[in-house]
mmCIF file of C-alpha atoms in Angstrom:
data_model
loop_
_atom_site.group_PDB
_atom_site.id
_atom_site.type_symbol
_atom_site.label_atom_id
_atom_site.label_comp_id
_atom_site.label_asym_id
_atom_site.label_seq_id
_atom_site.Cartn_x
_atom_site.Cartn_y
_atom_site.Cartn_z
ATOM 1 C CA MET A 1 16.007 0.933 -5.725
ATOM 2 C CA GLU A 2 17.272 -0.335 -9.072
ATOM 3 C CA ALA A 3 14.980 -3.315 -9.281
ATOM 4 C CA GLU A 4 11.945 -1.465 -8.156
ATOM 5 C CA ILE A 5 12.652 1.351 -10.879
ATOM 6 C CA ARG A 6 13.423 -1.144 -13.498
ATOM 7 C CA GLU A 7 9.939 -2.781 -12.563
ATOM 8 C CA LEU A 8 8.066 0.421 -12.934
ATOM 9 C CA ALA A 9 9.551 1.333 -16.210
ATOM 10 C CA ARG A 10 8.687 -2.256 -17.558
ATOM 11 C CA SER A 11 5.105 -1.898 -16.067
ATOM 12 C CA LEU A 12 4.465 1.691 -17.636
ATOM 13 C CA ILE A 13 5.927 0.260 -21.069
ATOM 14 C CA GLY A 14 3.748 -2.758 -20.835
ATOM 15 C CA ALA A 15 0.702 -0.888 -20.246
ATOM 16 C CA VAL A 16 1.030 0.991 -23.514
ATOM 17 C CA LEU A 17 2.776 -1.886 -25.673
ATOM 18 C CA PRO A 18 -0.454 -3.444 -26.764
ATOM 19 C CA ARG A 19 -1.643 -0.060 -28.240
ATOM 20 C CA GLY A 20 1.558 0.239 -30.429
ATOM 21 C CA GLU A 21 1.913 3.671 -29.494
ATOM 22 C CA CYS A 22 1.646 6.171 -26.734
ATOM 23 C CA GLU A 23 1.490 9.784 -25.840
ATOM 24 C CA PHE A 24 4.978 9.512 -24.043
ATOM 25 C CA MET A 25 4.601 12.336 -21.699
ATOM 26 C CA ASP A 26 1.285 11.372 -20.421
ATOM 27 C CA ASP A 27 1.662 7.683 -20.479
ATOM 28 C CA ILE A 28 5.381 7.301 -19.214
ATOM 29 C CA ALA A 29 7.363 10.330 -18.572
ATOM 30 C CA ARG A 30 5.104 12.032 -15.934
ATOM 31 C CA LYS A 31 4.088 8.763 -14.237
ATOM 32 C CA PHE A 32 7.455 7.533 -13.932
ATOM 33 C CA PRO A 33 9.169 10.178 -11.286
ATOM 34 C CA VAL A 34 6.118 10.759 -9.295
ATOM 35 C CA THR A 35 5.791 6.995 -8.615
ATOM 36 C CA ILE A 36 9.363 6.890 -7.606
ATOM 37 C CA PHE A 37 9.187 9.972 -5.192
ATOM 38 C CA LEU A 38 6.149 8.751 -3.634
ATOM 39 C CA SER A 39 7.793 5.273 -2.985
ATOM 40 C CA MET A 40 10.926 7.159 -1.698
ATOM 41 C CA ALA A 41 8.653 9.608 0.460
ATOM 42 C CA ASP A 42 6.509 6.694 1.499
ATOM 43 C CA GLY A 43 3.368 8.381 0.265
ATOM 44 C CA PRO A 44 -0.040 7.045 -0.922
ATOM 45 C CA MET A 45 0.198 6.154 -4.758
ATOM 46 C CA GLU A 46 -3.382 7.295 -5.092
ATOM 47 C CA ASP A 47 -1.901 10.886 -4.699
ATOM 48 C CA ARG A 48 -0.174 10.523 -8.081
ATOM 49 C CA GLN A 49 -2.615 12.521 -10.220
ATOM 50 C CA LEU A 50 -3.003 15.277 -7.560
ATOM 51 C CA LEU A 51 0.842 15.715 -7.385
ATOM 52 C CA LEU A 52 0.979 15.719 -11.031
ATOM 53 C CA ALA A 53 -1.288 18.376 -11.399
ATOM 54 C CA LEU A 54 0.134 20.530 -8.712
ATOM 55 C CA VAL A 55 3.614 20.221 -10.342
ATOM 56 C CA GLN A 56 2.197 20.962 -13.879
ATOM 57 C CA GLY A 57 0.169 23.917 -12.261
ATOM 58 C CA TYR A 58 3.208 25.379 -10.866
ATOM 59 C CA THR A 59 5.730 24.883 -13.559
ATOM 60 C CA HIS A 60 3.583 25.552 -16.675
ATOM 61 C CA ALA A 61 1.263 28.006 -15.411
ATOM 62 C CA THR A 62 0.753 30.992 -17.858
ATOM 63 C CA ASN A 63 0.337 33.400 -14.937
ATOM 64 C CA ILE A 64 1.486 34.015 -11.472
ATOM 65 C CA ALA A 65 -1.824 33.652 -9.730
ATOM 66 C CA ASP A 66 -2.210 30.014 -11.097
ATOM 67 C CA GLN A 67 1.358 29.346 -10.332
ATOM 68 C CA HIS A 68 1.086 30.658 -6.619
ATOM 69 C CA LYS A 69 -2.253 28.646 -6.149
ATOM 70 C CA ALA A 70 -0.345 25.471 -7.352
ATOM 71 C CA LEU A 71 2.530 26.045 -5.171
ATOM 72 C CA ILE A 72 0.218 26.688 -2.064
ATOM 73 C CA GLY A 73 -1.321 23.338 -2.886
ATOM 74 C CA LEU A 74 1.951 21.592 -3.040
ATOM 75 C CA SER A 75 3.170 23.399 0.179
ATOM 76 C CA ASP A 76 0.193 22.186 2.084
ATOM 77 C CA TYR A 77 0.190 18.547 0.661
ATOM 78 C CA LEU A 78 3.864 18.592 1.891
ATOM 79 C CA LYS A 79 2.951 20.026 5.188
ATOM 80 C CA ASN A 80 0.659 17.194 5.933
ATOM 81 C CA LEU A 81 3.280 14.654 4.998
ATOM 82 C CA ILE A 82 5.757 16.288 7.144
ATOM 83 C CA ALA A 83 3.221 16.306 10.005
ATOM 84 C CA GLU A 84 2.675 12.730 9.731
ATOM 85 C CA ARG A 85 6.407 12.064 9.748
ATOM 86 C CA GLU A 86 7.020 14.151 12.691
ATOM 87 C CA LYS A 87 4.476 12.154 14.738
ATOM 88 C CA ALA A 88 5.932 8.819 13.532
ATOM 89 C CA PRO A 89 9.231 9.029 11.608
ATOM 90 C CA ARG A 90 9.644 6.165 9.082
ATOM 91 C CA ASP A 91 12.636 5.017 6.953
ATOM 92 C CA ASP A 92 11.774 7.329 4.061
ATOM 93 C CA LEU A 93 13.104 10.583 2.419
ATOM 94 C CA VAL A 94 10.374 12.925 4.059
ATOM 95 C CA SER A 95 11.360 11.488 7.462
ATOM 96 C CA ARG A 96 15.016 12.229 6.724
ATOM 97 C CA ILE A 97 14.258 15.974 6.354
ATOM 98 C CA VAL A 98 12.036 16.062 9.188
ATOM 99 C CA THR A 99 14.744 14.626 11.579
ATOM 100 C CA GLY A 100 17.553 16.683 9.704
ATOM 101 C CA THR A 101 19.967 19.036 11.215
ATOM 102 C CA VAL A 102 21.969 21.803 9.813
ATOM 103 C CA ASP A 103 25.080 22.810 11.864
ATOM 104 C CA GLY A 104 23.805 20.740 14.480
ATOM 105 C CA ARG A 105 20.483 22.384 15.013
ATOM 106 C CA PRO A 106 16.992 20.884 13.816
ATOM 107 C CA LEU A 107 15.544 22.382 10.959
ATOM 108 C CA THR A 108 12.839 24.936 11.152
ATOM 109 C CA PRO A 109 9.272 24.318 9.898
ATOM 110 C CA ASP A 110 9.740 26.501 6.781
ATOM 111 C CA GLU A 111 13.184 24.812 6.116
ATOM 112 C CA LYS A 112 11.379 21.526 6.183
ATOM 113 C CA VAL A 113 8.798 22.321 3.832
ATOM 114 C CA GLY A 114 11.208 24.246 1.708
ATOM 115 C CA MET A 115 13.456 21.201 1.270
ATOM 116 C CA ALA A 116 10.696 18.811 0.884
ATOM 117 C CA THR A 117 9.236 21.273 -2.010
ATOM 118 C CA LEU A 118 12.841 21.581 -3.520
ATOM 119 C CA MET A 119 13.157 17.817 -3.422
ATOM 120 C CA PHE A 120 9.645 17.139 -4.760
ATOM 121 C CA LEU A 121 9.941 19.544 -7.750
ATOM 122 C CA GLY A 122 13.494 18.858 -8.655
ATOM 123 C CA GLY A 123 12.667 15.342 -8.676
ATOM 124 C CA LEU A 124 9.781 15.586 -10.824
ATOM 125 C CA ASP A 125 9.587 18.374 -13.360
ATOM 126 C CA THR A 126 13.504 17.967 -14.289
ATOM 127 C CA VAL A 127 13.184 14.088 -14.634
ATOM 128 C CA VAL A 128 10.144 14.278 -16.924
ATOM 129 C CA SER A 129 11.926 16.831 -19.128
ATOM 130 C CA MET A 130 14.986 14.887 -19.080
ATOM 131 C CA ILE A 131 13.273 11.699 -19.838
ATOM 132 C CA SER A 132 11.341 13.260 -22.781
ATOM 133 C CA PHE A 133 14.558 14.641 -24.272
ATOM 134 C CA ILE A 134 16.197 11.463 -24.198
ATOM 135 C CA MET A 135 13.422 9.610 -25.776
ATOM 136 C CA ASP A 136 13.175 12.264 -28.455
ATOM 137 C CA TYR A 137 16.948 12.051 -29.091
ATOM 138 C CA LEU A 138 16.784 8.109 -29.232
ATOM 139 C CA GLY A 139 13.789 8.399 -31.489
ATOM 140 C CA ARG A 140 15.511 10.468 -33.941
ATOM 141 C CA ASN A 141 18.710 8.616 -33.535
ATOM 142 C CA PRO A 142 18.051 4.829 -33.106
ATOM 143 C CA GLY A 143 21.614 4.087 -33.824
ATOM 144 C CA GLN A 144 22.379 5.484 -30.312
ATOM 145 C CA TYR A 145 20.343 2.600 -28.560
#
């Protein structure tokens, strides 16, 4: 996916370049991994904002009720995606989870949702944070480019 990922990076940077500045987290860091995730999961790109809001709600909620609500929303979203792939598997990451096995047995419904959730949260929030830390470091240490 290297060519596709490089093109996405160029596109996100190109969108903010004419402004001469950006709010890095909103303009690039959050959009980058969710777009890659949806591509790997063969999901609809129009769901980016919804997914970003769910992840943000889960990982940055100030109380457990809001965090739980966001996690339920994410779980419901992924359950629907899993159900679609169970009916018609594709060549994507969610289909691999749906058709996956552990010790020769198929994954249970809870394991499928759990694995998809782990993949999704691990692929989004940690990547957003890491990209932001790297850009902050490079901004403070331009000799490291």
